[in-house]
Backbone as a ProteinNet text record, in pm:
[ID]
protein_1_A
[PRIMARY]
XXXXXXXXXXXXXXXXXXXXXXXXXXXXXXXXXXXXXXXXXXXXXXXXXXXXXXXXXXXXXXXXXXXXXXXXXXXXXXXXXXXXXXXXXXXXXXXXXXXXXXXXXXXXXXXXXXXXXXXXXXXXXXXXXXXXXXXXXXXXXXXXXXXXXXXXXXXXXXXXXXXXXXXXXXXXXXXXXXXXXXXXXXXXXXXXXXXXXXXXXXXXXXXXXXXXXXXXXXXXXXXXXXXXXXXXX
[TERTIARY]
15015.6	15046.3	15117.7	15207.2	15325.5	15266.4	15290.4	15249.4	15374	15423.1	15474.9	15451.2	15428.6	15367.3	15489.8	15366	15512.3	15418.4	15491.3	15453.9	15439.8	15505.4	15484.8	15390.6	15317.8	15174.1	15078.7	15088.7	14971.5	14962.7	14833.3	14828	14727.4	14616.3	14476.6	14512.8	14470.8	14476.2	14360.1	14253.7	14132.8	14167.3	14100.9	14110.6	13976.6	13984.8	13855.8	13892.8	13773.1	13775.3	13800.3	13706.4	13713.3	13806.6	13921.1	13994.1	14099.1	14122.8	14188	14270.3	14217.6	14290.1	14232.8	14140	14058.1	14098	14120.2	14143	13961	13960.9	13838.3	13781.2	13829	13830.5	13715.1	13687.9	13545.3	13467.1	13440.4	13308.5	13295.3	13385.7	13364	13303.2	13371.4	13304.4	13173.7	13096.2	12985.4	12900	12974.3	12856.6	12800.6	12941.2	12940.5	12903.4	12936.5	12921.8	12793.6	12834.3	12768.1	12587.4	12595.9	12461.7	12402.3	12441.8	12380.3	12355.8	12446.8	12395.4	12266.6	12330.9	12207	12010.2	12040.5	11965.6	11856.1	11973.6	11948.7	11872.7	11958.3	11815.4	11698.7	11740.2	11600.4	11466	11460	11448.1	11357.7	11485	11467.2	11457.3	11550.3	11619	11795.3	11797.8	11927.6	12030.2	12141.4	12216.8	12247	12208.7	12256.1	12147.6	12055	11926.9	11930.3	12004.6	11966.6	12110.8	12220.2	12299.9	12269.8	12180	12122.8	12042.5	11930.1	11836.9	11952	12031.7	12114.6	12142.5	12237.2	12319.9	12220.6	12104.6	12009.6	12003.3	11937.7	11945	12064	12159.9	12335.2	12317.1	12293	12323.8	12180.3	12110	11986.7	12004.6	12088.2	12111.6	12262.7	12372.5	12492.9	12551.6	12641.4	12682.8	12592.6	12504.4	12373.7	12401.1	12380.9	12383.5	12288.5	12158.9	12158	12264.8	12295.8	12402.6	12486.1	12508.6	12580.5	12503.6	12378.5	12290.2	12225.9	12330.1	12274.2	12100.1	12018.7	11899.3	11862.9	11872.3	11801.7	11807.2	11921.9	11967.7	11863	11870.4	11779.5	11627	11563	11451.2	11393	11509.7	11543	11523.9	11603.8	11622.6	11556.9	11478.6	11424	11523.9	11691.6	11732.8	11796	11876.8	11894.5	12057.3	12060.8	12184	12278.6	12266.9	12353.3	12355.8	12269.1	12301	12396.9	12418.6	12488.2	12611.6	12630	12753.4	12838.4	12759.8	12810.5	12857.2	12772.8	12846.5	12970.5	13016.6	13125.9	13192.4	13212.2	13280.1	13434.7	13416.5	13591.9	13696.5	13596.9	13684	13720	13673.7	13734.2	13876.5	14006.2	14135.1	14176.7	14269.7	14352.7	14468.8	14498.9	14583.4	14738.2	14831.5	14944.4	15029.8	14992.4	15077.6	14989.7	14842.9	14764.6	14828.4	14893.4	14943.2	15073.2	15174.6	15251	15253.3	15163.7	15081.8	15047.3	14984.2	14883.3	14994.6	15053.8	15187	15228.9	15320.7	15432.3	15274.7	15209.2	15118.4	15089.5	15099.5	15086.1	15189.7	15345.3	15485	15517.8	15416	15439.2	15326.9	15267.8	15169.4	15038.5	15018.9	14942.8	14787.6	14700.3	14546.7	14492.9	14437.2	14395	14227.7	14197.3	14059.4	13999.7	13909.6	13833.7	13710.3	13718.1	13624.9	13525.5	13429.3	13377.3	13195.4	13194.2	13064.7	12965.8	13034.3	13000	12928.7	12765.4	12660.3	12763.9	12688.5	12726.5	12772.6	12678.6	12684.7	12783.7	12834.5	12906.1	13044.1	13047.3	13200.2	13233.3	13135.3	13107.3	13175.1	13117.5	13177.5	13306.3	13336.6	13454.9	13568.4	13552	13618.3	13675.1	13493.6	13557.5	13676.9	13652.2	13699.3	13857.3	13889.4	14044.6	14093.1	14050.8	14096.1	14162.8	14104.1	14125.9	14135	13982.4	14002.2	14122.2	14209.1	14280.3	14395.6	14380.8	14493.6	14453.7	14314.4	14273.6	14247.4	14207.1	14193.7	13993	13953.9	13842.3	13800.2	13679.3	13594.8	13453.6	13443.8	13308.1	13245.7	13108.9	13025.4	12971.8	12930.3	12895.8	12744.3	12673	12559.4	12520.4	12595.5	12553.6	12528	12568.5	12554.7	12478.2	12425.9	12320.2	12322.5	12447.8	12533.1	12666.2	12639.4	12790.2	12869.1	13022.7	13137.8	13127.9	13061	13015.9	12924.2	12900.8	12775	12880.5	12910.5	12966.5	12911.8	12775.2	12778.2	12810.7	12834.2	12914.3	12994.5	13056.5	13257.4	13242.7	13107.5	13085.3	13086.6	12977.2	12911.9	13083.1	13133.7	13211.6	13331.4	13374.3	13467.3	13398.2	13264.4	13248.4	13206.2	13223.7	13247.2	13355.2	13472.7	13613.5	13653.8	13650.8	13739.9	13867.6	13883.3	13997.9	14001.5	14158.6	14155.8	14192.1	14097.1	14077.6	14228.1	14289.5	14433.8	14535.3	14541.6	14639.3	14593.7	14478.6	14420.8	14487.4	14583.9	14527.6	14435.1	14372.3	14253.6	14289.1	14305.9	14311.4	14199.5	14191	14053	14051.6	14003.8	14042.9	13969.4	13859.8	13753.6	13796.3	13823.3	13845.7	13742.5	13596.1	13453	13490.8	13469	13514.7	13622.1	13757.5	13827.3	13812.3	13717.8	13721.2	13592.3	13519.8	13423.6	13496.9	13584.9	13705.4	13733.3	13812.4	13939.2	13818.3	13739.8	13620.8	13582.5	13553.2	13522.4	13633	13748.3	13867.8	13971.5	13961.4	14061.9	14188.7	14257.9	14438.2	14505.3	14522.5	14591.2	14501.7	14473.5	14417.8	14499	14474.9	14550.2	14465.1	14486.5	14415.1	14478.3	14442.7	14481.6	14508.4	14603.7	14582.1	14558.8	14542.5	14518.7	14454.7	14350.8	14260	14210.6	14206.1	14132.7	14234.7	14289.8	14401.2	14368.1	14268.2	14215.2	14238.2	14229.5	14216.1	14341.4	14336.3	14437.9	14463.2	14550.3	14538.7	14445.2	14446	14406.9	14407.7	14388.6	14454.7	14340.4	14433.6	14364.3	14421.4	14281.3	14308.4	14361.6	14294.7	14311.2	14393.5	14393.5	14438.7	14571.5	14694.2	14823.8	14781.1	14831.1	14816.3	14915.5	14874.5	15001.7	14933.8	15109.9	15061	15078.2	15182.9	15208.7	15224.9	15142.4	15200.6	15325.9	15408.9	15537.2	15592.5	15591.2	15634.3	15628.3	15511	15463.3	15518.6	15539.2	15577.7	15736.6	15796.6	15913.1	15929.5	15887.8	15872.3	15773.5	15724.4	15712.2	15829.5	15916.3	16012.6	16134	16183.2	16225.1	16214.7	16100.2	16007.8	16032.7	16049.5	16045.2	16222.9	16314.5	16410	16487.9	16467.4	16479	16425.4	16306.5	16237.4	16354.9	16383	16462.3	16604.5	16662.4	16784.9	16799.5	16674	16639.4	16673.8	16570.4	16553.9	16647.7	16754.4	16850.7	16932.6
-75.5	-172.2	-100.2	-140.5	-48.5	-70.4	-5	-88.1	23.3	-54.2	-8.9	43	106.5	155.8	172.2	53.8	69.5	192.2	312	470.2	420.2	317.6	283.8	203.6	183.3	99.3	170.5	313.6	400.3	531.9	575.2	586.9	737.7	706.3	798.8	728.5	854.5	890	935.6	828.9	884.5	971.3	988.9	1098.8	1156.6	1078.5	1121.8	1324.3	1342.8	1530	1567.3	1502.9	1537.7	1452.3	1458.9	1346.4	1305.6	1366.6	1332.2	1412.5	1515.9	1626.5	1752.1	1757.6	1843.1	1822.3	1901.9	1848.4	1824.3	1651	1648.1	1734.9	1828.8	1894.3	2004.3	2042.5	2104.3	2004.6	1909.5	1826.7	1748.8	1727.8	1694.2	1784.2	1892.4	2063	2013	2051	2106	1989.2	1846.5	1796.4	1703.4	1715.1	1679.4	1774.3	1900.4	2028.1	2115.3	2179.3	2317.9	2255.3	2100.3	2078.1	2086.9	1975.5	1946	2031.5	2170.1	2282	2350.1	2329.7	2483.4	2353.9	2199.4	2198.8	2188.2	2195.8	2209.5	2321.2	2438.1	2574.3	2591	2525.1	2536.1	2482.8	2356.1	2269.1	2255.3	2393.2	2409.5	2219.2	2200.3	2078	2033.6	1984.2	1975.3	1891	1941.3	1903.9	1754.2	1692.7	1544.4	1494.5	1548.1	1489.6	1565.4	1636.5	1662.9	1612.4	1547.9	1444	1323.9	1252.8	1148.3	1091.1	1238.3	1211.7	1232.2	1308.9	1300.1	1160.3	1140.3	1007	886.7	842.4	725.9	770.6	937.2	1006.7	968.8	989.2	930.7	802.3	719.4	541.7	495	532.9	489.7	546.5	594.7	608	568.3	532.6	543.1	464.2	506.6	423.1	400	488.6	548.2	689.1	705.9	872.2	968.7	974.1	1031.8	1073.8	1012	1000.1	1167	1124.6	1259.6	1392.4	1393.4	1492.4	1571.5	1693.2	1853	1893.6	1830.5	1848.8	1760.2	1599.8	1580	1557.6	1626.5	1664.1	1802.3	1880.9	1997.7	1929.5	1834	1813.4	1714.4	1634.2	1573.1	1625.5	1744.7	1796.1	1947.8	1991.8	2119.9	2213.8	2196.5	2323.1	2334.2	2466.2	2469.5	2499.3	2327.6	2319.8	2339.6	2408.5	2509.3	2595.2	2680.6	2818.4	2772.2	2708.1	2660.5	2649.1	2561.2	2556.6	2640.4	2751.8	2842.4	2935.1	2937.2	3031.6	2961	2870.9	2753.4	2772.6	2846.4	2797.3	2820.3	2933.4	2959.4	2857.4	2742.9	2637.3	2522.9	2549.9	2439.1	2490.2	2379.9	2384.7	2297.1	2256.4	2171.3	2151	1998.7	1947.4	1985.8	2007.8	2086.6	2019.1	1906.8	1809.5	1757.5	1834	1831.2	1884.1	2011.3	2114.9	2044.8	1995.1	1892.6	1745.2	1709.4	1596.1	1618.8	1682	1745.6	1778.6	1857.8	1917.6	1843.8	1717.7	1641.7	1522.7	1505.1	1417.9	1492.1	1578.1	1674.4	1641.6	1708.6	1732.1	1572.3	1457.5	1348.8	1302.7	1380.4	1342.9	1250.9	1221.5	1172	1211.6	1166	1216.7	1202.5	1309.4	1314.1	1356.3	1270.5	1301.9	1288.2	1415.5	1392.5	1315.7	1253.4	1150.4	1166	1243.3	1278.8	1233.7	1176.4	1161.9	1279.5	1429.1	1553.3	1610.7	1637.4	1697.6	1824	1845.1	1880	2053.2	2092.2	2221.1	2218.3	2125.7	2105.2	2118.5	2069.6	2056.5	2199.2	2266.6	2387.4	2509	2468.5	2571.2	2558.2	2402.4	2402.5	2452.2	2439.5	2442.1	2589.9	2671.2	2817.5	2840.8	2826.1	2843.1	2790.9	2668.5	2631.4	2630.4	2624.4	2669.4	2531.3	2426.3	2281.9	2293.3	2307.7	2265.8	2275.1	2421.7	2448.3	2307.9	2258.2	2180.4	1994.9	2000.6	1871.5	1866.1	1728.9	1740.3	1729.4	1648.6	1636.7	1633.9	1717.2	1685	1610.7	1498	1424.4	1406.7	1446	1443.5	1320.6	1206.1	1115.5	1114.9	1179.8	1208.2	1251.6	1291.9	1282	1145.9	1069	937.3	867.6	862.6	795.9	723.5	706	612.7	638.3	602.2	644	539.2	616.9	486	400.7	412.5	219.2	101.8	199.6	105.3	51.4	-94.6	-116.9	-22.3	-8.4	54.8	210.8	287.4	361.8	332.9	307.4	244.6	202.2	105.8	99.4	237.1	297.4	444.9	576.5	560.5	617.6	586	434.9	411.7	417.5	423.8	427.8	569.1	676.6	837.1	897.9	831	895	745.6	648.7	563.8	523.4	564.8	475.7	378.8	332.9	133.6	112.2	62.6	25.7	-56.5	-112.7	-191.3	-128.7	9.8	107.1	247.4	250.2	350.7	315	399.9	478.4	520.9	458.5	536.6	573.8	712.5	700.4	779.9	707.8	753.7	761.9	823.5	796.7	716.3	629.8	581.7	411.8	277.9	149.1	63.3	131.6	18.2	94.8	222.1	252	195	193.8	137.6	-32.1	-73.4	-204.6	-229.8	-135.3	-151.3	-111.5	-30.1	10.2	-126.9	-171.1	-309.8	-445	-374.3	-573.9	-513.3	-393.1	-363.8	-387.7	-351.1	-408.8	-305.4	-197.4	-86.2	-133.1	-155.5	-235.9	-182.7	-35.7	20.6	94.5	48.7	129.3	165.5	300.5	377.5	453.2	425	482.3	615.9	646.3	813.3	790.5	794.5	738.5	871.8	980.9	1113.7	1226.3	1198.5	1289.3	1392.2	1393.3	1483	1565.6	1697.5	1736.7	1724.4	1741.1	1755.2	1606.8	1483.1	1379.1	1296.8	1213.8	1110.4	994.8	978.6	883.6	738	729.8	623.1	481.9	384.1	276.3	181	118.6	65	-129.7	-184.9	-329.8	-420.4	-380.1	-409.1	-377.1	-229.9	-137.7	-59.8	-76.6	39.4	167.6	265.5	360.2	493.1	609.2	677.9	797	893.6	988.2	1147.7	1129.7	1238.3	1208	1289	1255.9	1278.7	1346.6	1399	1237.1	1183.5	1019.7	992.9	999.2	934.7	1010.4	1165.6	1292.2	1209.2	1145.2	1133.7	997.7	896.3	788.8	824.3	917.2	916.3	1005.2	1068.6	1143.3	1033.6	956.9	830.4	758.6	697.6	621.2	702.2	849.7	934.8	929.7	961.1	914.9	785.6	664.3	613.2	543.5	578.9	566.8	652.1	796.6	834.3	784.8	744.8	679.3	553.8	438.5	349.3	382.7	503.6	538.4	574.3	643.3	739.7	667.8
-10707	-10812.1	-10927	-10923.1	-11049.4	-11216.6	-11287.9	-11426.9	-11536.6	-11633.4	-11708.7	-11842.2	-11877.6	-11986.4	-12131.4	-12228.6	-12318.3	-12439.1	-12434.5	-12528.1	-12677.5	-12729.8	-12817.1	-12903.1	-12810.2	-12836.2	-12757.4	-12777.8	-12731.6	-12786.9	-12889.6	-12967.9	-12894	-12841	-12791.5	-12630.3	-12563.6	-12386.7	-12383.2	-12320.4	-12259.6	-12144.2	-12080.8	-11928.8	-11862.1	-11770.3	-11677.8	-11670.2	-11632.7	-11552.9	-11404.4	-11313.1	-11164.2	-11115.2	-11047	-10951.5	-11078.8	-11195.8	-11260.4	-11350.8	-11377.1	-11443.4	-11329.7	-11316.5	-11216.2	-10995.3	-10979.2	-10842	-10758.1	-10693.2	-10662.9	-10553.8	-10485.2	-10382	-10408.7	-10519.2	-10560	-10538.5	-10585.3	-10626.4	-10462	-10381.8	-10257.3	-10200.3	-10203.7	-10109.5	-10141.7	-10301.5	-10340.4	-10309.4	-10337.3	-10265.2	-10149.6	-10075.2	-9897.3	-9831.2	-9873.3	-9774.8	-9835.8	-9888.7	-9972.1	-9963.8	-10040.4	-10059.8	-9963.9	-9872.5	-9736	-9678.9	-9679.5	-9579.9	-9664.1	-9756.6	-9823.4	-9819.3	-9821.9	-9757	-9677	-9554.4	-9422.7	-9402.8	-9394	-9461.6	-9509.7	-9619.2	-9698.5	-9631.7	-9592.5	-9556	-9392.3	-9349.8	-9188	-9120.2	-9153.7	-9081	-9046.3	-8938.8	-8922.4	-9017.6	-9015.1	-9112.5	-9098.4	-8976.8	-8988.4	-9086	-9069.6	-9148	-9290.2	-9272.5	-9461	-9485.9	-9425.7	-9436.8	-9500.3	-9375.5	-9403.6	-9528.4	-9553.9	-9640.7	-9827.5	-9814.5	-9946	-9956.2	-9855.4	-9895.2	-9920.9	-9835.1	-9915.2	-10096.3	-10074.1	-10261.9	-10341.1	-10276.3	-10359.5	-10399.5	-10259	-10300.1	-10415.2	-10404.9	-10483.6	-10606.3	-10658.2	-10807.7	-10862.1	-10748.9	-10786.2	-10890.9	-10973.1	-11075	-11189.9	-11188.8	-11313.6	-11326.8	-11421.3	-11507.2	-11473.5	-11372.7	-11281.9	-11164	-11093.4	-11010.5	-11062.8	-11193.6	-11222.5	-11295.2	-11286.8	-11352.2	-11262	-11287.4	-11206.4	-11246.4	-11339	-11346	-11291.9	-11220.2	-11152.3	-11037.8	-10943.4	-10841.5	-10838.2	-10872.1	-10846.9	-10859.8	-10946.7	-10913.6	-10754.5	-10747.4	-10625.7	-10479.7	-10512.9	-10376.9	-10398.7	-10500	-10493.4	-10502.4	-10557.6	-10513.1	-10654.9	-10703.6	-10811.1	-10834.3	-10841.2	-10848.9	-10962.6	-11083.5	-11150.2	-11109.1	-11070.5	-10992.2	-10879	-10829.1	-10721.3	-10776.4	-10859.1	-11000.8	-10999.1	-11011.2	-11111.2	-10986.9	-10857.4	-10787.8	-10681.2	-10747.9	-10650.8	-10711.5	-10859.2	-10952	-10934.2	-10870.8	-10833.1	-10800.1	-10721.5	-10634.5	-10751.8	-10871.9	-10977	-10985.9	-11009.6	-11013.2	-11098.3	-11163.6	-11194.5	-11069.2	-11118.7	-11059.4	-11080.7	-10976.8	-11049.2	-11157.1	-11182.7	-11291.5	-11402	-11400	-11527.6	-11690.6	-11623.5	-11787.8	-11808.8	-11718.2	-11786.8	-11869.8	-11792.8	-11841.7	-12040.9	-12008.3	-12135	-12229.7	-12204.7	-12273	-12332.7	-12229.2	-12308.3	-12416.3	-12377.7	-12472.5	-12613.3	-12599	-12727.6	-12815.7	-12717.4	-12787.5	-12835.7	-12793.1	-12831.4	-12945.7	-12966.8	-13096.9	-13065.2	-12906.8	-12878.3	-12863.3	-12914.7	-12917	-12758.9	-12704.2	-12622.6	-12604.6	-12535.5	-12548.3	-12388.6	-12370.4	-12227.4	-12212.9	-12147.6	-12141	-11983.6	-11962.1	-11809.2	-11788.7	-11665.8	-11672.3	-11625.9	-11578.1	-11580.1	-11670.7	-11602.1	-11704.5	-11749.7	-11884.9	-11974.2	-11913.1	-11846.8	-11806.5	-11697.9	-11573.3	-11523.8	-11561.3	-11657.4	-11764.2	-11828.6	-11877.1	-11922.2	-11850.6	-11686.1	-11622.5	-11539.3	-11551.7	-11545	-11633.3	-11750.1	-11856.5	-11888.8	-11824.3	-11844.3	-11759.6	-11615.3	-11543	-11482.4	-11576.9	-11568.2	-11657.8	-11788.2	-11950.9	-12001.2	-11951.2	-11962.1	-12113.7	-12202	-12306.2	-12420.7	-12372.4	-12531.1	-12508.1	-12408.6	-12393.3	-12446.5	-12491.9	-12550.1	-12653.7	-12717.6	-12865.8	-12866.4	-12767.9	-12811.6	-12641.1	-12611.3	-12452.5	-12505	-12412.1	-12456.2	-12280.2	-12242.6	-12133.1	-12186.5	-12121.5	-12135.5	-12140.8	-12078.1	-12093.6	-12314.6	-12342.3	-12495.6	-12538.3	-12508.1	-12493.3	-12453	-12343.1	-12262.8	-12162.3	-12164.1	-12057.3	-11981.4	-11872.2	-11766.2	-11821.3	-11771.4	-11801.4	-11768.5	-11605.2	-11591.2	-11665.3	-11783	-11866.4	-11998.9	-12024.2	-12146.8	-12279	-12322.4	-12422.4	-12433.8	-12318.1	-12340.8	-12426.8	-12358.7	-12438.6	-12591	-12643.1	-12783.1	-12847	-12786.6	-12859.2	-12924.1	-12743.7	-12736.1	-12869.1	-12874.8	-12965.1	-13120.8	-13150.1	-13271.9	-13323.4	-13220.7	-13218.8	-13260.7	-13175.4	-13210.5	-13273.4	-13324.5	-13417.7	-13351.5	-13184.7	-13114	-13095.9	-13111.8	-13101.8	-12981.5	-12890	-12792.1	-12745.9	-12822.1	-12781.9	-12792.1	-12818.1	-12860.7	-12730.8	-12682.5	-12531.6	-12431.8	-12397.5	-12233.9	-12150.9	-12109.5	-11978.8	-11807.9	-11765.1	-11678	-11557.6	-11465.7	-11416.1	-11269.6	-11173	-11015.5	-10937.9	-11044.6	-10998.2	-11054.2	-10936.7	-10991.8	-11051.9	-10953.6	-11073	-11238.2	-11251.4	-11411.9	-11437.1	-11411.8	-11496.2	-11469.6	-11386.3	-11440.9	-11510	-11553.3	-11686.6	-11787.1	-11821	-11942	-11917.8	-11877.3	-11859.2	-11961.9	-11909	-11894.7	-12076.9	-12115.6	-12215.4	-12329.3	-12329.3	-12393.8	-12396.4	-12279.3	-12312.4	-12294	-12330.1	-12289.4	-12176.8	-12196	-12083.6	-11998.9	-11856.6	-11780.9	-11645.3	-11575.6	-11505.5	-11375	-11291.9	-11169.3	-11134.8	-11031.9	-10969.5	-10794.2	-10750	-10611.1	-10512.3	-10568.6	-10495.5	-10557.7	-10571.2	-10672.9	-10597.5	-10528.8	-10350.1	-10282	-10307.4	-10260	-10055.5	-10064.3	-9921.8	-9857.1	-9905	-9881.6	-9865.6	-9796.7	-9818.2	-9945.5	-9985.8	-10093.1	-10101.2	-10206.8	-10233	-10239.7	-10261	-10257.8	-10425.6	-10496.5	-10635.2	-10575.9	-10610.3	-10554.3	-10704	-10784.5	-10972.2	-11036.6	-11042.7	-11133.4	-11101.8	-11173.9	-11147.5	-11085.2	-11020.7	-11054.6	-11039.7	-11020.1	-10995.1	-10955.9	-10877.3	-10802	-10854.6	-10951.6	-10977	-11154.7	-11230.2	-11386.3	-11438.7	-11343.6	-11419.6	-11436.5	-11362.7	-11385.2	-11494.4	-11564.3	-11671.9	-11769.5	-11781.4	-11862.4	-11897.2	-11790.3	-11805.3	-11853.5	-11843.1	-11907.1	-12078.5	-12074.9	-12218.4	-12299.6	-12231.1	-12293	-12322.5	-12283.8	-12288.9	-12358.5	-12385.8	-12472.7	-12638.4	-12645.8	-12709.3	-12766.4	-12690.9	-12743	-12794.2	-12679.7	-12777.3	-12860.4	-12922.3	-13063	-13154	-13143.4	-13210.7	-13226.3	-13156.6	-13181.8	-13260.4	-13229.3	-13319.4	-13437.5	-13477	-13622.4	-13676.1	-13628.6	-13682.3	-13760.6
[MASK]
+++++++++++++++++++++++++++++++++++++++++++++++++++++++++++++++++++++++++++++++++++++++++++++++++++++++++++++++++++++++++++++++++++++++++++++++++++++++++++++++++++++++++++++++++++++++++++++++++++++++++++++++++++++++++++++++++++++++++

């Protein structure tokens, strides 16, 4: 679904972390693979079954802020999943059209802010590890909050934190139930990811625009950028 973005009535760029600036190909590994095996081990059970027994653990919290909390994944499953974190950590990446992205939003005066439902320590060691932050204005874990993006009062808490006007945001996210809790909440512009998973095949958004590569957008805001200046001149 194509969508056009007019630069001039966008002011603050939310931005998801995993599948969105982050390539999701860590957070799949660590927790389709890595978990399940380590465990299977632990456990001394076969991996279909410590398959099985995660994924009922996944669906019975999904789209709640557990769902994304490395402390109660380790109380869950007995294992200690920051230490786990921290020794995966290598496999965190950016996406190769993240630092352009970021760049031209800057050279355009645009506020950027990270917006992730990644416990706090999660984000932490991402952050060391791809040097995401010098390139934002503000990182917010949603967990300071109390609520995942799929919860409307997020989105209150969130907008009466940073003072963004919700009709003037960009949100873009690789996930379509979030951006259709952004959308239903009043964000104006929302933006999907149709390949967040370098490992994976794309995506498909039934609601929501989306796109594959940001230089698109890098270049439609450079555009947007001139002629504003020619206007003026």
């Amino acid at each position: 679904m194509p969508m056009t973005l007019n630069w001039s009535e966008i002011d603050t760029v939310l931005l998801d972390m995993d599948g969105t600036l982050l390539d999701l190909a860590f957070d799949r590994h660590f927790w389709l693979e890595h978990v399940p095996e380590t465990l299977s081990r632990e456990r001394d059970i076969t991996l279909a079954e410590a398959h099985q027994l995660i994924q009922q653990k996944y669906q019975a919290v999904a789209h709640t802020l557990n769902w994304y909390c490395l402390d109660y994944w380790s109380r869950e499953l007995a294992l200690d999943i920051r230490v786990m974190t921290w020794e995966k950590r290598h496999r965190a990446a950016m996406r190769d059209d993240t630092l352009p992205l970021l760049q031209t939003l800057r050279a355009a005066g645009k506020r950027t802010i990270l917006l992730t439902n990644a416990h706090p320590y999660n984000l932490d060691v991402k952050l060391e590890q791809t040097g995401l932050a010098a390139h934002l204005d503000l990182l917010l874990s949603t967990h300071t909050f109390g609520y995942p993006k799929e919860d409307p009062r997020l989105w209150q808490a969130v907008q009466q934190h940073t003072a963004f006007d919700s009709a003037r945001t960009l949100f873009i996210d690789d996930s379509e139930p979030i951006l259709d809790a952004a959308a239903r909440w009043g964000i104006r512009w929302c933006l999907g990811v149709s390949n967040p998973d370098s490992g994976r095949p794309d995506q498909s958004f039934q609601r929501h625009a989306a796109v594959r590569d940001y230089r698109q957008l890098c270049e439609t805001l450079r555009q947007s950028r001139s002629r504003n200046e020619r206007e003026n001149q």
